[in-house]
PDB file of C-alpha atoms in Angstrom:
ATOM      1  CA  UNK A   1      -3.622 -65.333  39.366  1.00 51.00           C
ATOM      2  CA  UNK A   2      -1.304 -65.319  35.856  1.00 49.00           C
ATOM      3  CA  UNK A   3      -3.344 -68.813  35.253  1.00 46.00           C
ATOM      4  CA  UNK A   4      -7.242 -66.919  35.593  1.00 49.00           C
ATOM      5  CA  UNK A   5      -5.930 -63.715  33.905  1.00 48.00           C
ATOM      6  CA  UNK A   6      -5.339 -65.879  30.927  1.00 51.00           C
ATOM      7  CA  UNK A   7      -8.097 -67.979  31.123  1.00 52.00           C
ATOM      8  CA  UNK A   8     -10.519 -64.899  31.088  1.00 43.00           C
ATOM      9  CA  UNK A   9      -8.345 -62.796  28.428  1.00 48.00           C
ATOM     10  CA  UNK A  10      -9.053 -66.686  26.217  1.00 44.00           C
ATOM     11  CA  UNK A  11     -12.764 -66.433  26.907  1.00 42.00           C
ATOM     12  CA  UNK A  12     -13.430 -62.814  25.945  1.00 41.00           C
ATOM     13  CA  UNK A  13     -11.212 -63.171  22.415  1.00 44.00           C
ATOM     14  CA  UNK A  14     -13.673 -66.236  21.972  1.00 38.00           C
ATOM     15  CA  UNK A  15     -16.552 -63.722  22.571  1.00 37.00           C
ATOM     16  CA  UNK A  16     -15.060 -61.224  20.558  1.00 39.00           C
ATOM     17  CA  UNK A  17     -14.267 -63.521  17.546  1.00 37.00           C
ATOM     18  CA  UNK A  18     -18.106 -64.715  18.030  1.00 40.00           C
ATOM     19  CA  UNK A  19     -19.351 -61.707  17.783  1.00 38.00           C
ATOM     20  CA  UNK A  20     -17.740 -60.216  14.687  1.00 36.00           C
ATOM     21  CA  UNK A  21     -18.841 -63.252  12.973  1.00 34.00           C
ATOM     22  CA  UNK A  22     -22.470 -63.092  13.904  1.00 37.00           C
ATOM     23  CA  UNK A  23     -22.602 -59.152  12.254  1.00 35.00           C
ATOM     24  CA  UNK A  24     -24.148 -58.933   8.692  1.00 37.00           C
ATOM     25  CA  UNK A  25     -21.825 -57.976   5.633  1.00 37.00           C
ATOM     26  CA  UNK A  26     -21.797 -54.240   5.142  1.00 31.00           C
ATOM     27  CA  UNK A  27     -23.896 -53.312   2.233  1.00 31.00           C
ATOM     28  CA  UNK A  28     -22.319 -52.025  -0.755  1.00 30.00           C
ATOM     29  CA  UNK A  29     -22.203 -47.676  -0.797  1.00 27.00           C
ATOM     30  CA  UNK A  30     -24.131 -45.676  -3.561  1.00 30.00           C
ATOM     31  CA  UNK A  31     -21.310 -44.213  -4.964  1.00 34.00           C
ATOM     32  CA  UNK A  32     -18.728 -47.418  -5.166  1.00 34.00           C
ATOM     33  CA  UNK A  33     -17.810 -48.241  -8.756  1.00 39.00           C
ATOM     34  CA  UNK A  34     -19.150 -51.565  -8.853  1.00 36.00           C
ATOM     35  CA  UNK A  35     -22.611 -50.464  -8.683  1.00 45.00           C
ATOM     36  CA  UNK A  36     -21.955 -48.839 -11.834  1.00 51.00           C
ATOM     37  CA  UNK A  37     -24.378 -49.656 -14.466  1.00 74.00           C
ATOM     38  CA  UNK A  38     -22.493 -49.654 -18.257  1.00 84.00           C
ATOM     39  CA  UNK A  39     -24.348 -50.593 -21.241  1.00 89.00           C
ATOM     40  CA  UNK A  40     -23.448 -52.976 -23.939  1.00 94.00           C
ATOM     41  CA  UNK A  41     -23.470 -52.246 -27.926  1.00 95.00           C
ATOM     42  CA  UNK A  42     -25.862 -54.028 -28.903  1.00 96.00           C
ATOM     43  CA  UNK A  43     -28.685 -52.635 -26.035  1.00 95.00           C
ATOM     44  CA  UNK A  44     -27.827 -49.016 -27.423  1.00 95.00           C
ATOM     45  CA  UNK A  45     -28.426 -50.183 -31.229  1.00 95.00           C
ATOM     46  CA  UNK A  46     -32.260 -51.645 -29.919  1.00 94.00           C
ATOM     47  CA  UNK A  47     -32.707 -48.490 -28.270  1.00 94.00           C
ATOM     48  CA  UNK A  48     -32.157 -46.301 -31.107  1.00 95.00           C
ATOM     49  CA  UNK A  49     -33.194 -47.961 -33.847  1.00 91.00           C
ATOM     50  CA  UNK A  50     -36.007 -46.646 -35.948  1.00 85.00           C
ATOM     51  CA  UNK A  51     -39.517 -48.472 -35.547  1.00 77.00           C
ATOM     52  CA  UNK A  52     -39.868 -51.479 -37.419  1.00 69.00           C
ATOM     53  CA  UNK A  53     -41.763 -51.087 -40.816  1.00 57.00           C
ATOM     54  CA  UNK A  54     -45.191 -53.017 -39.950  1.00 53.00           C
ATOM     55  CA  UNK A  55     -45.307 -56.055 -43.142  1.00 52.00           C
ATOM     56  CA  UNK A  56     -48.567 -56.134 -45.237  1.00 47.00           C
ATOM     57  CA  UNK A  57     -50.956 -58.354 -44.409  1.00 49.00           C
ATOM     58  CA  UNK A  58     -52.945 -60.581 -46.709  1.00 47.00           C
ATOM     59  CA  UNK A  59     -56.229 -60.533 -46.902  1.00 43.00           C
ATOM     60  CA  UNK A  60     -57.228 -56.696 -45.639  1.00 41.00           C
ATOM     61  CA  UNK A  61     -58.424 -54.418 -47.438  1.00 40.00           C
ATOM     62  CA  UNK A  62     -56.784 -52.033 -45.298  1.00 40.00           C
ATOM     63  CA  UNK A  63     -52.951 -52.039 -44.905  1.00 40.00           C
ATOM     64  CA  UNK A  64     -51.470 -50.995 -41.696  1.00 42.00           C
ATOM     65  CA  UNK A  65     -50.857 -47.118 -40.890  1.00 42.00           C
ATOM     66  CA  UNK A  66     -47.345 -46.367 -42.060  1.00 41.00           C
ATOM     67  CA  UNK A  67     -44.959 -45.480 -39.358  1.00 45.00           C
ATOM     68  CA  UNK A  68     -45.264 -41.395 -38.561  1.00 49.00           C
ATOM     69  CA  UNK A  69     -42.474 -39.400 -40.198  1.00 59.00           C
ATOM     70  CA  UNK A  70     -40.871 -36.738 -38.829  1.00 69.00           C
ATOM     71  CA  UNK A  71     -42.758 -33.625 -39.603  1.00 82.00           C
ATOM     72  CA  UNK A  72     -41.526 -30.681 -41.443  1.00 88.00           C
ATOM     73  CA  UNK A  73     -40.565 -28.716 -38.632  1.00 89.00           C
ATOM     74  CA  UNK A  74     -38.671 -31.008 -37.516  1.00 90.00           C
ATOM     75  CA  UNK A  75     -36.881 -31.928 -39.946  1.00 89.00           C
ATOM     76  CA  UNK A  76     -36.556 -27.581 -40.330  1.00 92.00           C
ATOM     77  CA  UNK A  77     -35.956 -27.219 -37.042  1.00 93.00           C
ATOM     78  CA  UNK A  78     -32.743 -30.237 -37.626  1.00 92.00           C
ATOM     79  CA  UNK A  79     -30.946 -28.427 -40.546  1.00 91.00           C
ATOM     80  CA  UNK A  80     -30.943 -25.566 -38.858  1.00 93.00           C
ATOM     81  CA  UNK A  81     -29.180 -26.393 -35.576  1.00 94.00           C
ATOM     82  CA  UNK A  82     -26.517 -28.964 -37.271  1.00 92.00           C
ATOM     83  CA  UNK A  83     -23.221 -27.763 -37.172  1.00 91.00           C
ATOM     84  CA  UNK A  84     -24.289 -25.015 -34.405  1.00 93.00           C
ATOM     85  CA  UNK A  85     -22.117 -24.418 -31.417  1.00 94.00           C
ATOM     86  CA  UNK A  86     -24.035 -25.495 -28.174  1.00 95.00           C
ATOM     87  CA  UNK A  87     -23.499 -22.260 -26.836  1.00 94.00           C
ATOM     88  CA  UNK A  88     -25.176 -21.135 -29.498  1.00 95.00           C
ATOM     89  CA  UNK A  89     -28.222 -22.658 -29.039  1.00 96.00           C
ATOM     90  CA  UNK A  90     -30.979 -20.130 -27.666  1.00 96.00           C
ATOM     91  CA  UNK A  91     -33.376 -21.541 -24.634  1.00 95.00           C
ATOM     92  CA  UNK A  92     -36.231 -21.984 -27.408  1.00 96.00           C
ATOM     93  CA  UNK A  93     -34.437 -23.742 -29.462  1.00 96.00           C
ATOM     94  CA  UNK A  94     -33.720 -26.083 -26.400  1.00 96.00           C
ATOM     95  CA  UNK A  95     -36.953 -26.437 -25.553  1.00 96.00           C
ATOM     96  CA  UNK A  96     -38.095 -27.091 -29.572  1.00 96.00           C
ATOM     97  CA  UNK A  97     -35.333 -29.799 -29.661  1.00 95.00           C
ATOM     98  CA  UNK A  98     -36.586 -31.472 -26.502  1.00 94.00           C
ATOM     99  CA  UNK A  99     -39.896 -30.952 -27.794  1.00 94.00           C
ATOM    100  CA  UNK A 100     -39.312 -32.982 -31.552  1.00 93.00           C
ATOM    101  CA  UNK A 101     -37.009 -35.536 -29.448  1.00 92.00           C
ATOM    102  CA  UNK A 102     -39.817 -36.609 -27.108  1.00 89.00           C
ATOM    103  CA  UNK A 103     -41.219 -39.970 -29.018  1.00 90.00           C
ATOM    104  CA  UNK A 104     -37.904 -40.294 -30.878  1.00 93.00           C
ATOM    105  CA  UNK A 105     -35.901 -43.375 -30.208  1.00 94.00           C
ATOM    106  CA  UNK A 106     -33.687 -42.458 -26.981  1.00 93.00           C
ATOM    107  CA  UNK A 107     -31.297 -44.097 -24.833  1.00 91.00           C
ATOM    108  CA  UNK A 108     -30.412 -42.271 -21.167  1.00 85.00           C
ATOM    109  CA  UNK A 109     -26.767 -43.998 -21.329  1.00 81.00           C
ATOM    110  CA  UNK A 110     -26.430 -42.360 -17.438  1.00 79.00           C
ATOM    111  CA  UNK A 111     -22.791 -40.994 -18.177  1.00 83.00           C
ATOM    112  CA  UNK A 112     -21.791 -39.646 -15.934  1.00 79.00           C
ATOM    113  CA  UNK A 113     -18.994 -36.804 -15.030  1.00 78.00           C
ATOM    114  CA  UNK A 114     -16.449 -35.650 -12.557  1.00 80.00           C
ATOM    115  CA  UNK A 115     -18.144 -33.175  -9.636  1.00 77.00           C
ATOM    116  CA  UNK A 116     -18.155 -30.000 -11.035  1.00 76.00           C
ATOM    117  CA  UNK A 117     -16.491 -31.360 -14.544  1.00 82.00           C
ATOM    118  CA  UNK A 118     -16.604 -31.824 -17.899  1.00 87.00           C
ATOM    119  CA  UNK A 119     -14.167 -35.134 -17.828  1.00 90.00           C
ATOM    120  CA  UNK A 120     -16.049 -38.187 -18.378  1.00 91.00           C
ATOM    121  CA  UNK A 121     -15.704 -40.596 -15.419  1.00 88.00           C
ATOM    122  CA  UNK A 122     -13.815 -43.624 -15.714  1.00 92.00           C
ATOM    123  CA  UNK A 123     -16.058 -45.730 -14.564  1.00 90.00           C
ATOM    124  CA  UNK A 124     -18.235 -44.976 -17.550  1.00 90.00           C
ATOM    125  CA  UNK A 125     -15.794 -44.995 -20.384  1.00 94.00           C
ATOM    126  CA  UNK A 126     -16.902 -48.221 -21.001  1.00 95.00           C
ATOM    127  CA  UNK A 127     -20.462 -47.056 -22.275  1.00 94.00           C
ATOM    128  CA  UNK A 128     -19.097 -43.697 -23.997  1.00 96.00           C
ATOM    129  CA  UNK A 129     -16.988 -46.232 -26.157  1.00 97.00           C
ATOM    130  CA  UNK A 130     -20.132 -48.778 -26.773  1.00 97.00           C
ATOM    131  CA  UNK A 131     -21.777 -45.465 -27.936  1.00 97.00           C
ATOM    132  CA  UNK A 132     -19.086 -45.074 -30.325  1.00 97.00           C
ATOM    133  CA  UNK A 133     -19.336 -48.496 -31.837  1.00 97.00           C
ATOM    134  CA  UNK A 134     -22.929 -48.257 -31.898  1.00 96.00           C
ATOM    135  CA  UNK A 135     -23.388 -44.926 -33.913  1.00 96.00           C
ATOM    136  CA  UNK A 136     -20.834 -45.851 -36.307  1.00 96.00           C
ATOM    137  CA  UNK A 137     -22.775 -49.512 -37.362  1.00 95.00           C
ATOM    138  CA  UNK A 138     -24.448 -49.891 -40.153  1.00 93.00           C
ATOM    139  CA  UNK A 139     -27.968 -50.311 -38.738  1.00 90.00           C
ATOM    140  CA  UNK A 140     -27.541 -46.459 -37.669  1.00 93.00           C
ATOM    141  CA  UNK A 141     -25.078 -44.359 -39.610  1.00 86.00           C
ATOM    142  CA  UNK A 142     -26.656 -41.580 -41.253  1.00 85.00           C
ATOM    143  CA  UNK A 143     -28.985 -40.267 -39.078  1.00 92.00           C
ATOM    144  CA  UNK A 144     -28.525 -37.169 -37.077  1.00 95.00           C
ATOM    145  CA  UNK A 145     -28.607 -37.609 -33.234  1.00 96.00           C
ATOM    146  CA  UNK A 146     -29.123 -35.644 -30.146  1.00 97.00           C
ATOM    147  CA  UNK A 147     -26.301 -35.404 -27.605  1.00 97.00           C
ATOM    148  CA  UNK A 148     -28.218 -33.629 -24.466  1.00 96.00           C
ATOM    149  CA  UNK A 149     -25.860 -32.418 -21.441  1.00 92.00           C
ATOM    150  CA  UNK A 150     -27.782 -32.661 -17.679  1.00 90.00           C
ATOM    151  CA  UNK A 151     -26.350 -31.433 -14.312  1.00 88.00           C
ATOM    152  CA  UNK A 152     -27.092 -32.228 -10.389  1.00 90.00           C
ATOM    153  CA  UNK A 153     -28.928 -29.280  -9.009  1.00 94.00           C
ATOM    154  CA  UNK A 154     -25.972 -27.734  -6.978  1.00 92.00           C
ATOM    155  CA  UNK A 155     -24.914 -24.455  -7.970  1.00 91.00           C
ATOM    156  CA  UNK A 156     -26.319 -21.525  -9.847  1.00 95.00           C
ATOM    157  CA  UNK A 157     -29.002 -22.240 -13.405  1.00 95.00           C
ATOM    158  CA  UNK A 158     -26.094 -20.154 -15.212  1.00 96.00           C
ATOM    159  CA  UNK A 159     -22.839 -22.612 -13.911  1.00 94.00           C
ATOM    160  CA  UNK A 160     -25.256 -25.620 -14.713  1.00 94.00           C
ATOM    161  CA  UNK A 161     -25.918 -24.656 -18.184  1.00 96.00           C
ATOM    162  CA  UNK A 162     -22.685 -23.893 -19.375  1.00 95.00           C
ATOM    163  CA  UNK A 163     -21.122 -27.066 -17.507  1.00 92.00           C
ATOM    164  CA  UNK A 164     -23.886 -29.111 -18.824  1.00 93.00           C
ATOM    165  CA  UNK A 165     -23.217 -27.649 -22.681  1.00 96.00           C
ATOM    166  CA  UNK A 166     -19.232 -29.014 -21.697  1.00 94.00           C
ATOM    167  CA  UNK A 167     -20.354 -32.193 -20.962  1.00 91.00           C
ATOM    168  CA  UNK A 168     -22.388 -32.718 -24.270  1.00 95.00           C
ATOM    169  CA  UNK A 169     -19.358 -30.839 -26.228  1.00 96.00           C
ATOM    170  CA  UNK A 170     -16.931 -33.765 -24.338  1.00 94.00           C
ATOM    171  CA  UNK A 171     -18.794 -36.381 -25.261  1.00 96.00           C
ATOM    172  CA  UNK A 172     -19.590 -35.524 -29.030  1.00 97.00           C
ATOM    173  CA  UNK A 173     -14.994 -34.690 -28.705  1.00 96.00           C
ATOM    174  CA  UNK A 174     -14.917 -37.899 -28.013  1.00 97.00           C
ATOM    175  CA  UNK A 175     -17.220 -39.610 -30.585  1.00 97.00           C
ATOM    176  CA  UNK A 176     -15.619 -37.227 -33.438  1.00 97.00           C
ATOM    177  CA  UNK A 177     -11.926 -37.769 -32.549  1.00 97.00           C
ATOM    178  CA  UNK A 178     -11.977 -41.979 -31.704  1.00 97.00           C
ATOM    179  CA  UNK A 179     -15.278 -42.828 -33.896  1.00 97.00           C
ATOM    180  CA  UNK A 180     -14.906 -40.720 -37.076  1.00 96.00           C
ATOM    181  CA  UNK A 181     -18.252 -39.411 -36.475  1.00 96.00           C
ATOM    182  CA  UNK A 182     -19.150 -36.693 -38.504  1.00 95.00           C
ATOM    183  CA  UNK A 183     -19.406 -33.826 -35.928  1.00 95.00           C
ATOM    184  CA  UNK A 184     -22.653 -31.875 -38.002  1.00 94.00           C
ATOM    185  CA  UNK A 185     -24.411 -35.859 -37.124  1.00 95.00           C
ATOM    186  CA  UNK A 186     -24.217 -34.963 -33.301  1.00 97.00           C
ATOM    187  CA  UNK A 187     -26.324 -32.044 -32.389  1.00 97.00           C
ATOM    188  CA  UNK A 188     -25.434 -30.585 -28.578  1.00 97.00           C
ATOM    189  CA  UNK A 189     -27.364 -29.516 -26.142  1.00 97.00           C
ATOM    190  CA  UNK A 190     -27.278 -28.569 -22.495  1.00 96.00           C
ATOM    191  CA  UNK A 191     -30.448 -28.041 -20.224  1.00 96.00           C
ATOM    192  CA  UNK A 192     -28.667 -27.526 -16.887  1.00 95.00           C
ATOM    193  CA  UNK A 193     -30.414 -28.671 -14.374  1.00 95.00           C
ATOM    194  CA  UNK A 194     -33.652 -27.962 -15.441  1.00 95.00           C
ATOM    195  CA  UNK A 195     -34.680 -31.630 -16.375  1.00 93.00           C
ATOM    196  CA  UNK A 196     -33.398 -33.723 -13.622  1.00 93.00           C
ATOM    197  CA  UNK A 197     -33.909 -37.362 -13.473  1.00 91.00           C
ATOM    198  CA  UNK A 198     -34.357 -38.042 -10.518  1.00 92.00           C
ATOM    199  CA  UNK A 199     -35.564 -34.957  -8.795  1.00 95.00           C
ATOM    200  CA  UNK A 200     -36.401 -36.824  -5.723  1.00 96.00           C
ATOM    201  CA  UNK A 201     -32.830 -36.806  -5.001  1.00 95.00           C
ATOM    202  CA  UNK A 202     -31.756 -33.693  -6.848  1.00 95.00           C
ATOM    203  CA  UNK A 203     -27.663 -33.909  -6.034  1.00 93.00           C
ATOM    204  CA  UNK A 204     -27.632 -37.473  -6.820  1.00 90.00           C
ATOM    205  CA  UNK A 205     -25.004 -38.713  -9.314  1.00 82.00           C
ATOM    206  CA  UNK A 206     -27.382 -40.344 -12.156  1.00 84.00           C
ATOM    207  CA  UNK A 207     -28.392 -36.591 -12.670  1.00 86.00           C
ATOM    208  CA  UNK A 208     -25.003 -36.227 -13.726  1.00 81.00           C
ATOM    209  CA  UNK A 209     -25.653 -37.507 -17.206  1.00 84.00           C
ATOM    210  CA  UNK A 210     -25.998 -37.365 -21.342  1.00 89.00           C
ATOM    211  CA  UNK A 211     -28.995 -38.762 -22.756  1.00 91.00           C
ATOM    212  CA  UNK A 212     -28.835 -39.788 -27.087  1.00 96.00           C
ATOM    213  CA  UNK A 213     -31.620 -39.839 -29.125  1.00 96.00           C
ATOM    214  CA  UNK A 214     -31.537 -40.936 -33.040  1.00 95.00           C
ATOM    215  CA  UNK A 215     -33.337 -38.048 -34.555  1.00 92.00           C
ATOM    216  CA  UNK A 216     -33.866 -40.158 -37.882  1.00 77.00           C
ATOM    217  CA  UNK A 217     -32.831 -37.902 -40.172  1.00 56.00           C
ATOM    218  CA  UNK A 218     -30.845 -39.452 -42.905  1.00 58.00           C
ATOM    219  CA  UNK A 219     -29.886 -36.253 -44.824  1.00 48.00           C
ATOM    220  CA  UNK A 220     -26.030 -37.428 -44.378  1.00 40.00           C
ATOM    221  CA  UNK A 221     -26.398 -40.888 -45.554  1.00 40.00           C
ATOM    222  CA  UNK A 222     -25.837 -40.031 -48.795  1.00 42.00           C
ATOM    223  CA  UNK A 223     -22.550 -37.708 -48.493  1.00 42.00           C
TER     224      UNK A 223
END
């Protein structure tokens, strides 16, 4: 009896074994840090870099359209919020600033934050601090640039605003106290959760985020 209690308890580990080694790996979770997407340098410099200056060609009589400057009320509306608060920015002056940055160079760098925080995660250190390098190299310093703060949807439009105006403030900290960045170069701004990016999935972490773009206004370059 001992001898066939064995013998079966043999063949069902040999099952067992079989078994667990016919399953499929488990996939990789949403939210596990190596799915984490960080950007190099050098991919945040060809994002915000200003267009290319089209060469004259020989033998037209007509030379190519210079590349559009920004207009006067932009470039207005740009004095006039650098070295504001982000609190103190009122919702129209949001909306103007999202309006002028539209067709400006822009990188969405997908930061992202602690829930419900202001602290920059870890896992994304590594592109807050490529951000750093970037806006401090020569092919970019000078201009002014737009640091824009974006929630999940959870929670009220009032939290979200405020938390996303922290998480712009962190991130232009940041820049200003490791980078030497002049702080009136980094204009903040929050919009809550008003422009999600993926609304589809409105509590999803890549909401979470601060979006750059190079406003291309060299008014400091020559401080």
């Amino acid at each position: 009896m001992r001898l066939a209690a064995r013998g079966l308890t043999a063949i069902l580990s040999i099952i067992t074994i079989g078994a667990a080694l016919s399953l499929p790996a488990s996939p990789a979770f949403a939210g596990d840090e190596s799915n984490s997407k960080n950007v190099t340098e050098d991919e945040i410099l060809r994002a915000l870099a200003p267009p290319a200056k089209k060469p004259l060609t020989r033998g037209l009589s007509i030379a190519p359209p210079a590349d559009p400057a920004p207009s006067a009320t932009e470039t207005k509306l740009i004095q006039s919020v650098r070295g504001r608060s982000t609190r103190s920015l009122s919702s129209t002056e949001r909306e103007e600033i999202a309006l002028a940055a539209k067709d400006k160079p822009n990188i969405d760098l997908e930061i992202t934050f602690d829930y419900n925080s202001a602290n920059i995660s870890a896992k994304s250190m590594p592109s807050v601090q490529a951000l750093g390098r970037a806006l401090t190299s020569p092919d970019l310093k000078g201009s002014t640039f737009v640091v824009a703060g974006h929630t999940d949807a959870a929670g009220g439009e009032a939290y979200n605003q405020d938390l996303s105006e922290r998480r712009a403030d962190s991130i232009k900290r940041y820049l200003v106290e490791k980078y030497s960045i002049s702080a009136t170069d980094l204009v903040t701004v929050g919009y809550g959760k008003s422009k999600l990016k993926n609304p589809s999935q409105p509590l999803a972490e890549v909401n979470r985020r601060v979006q750059v773009v190079n406003m291309e206004n060299k008014t400091t370059a020559s401080k």
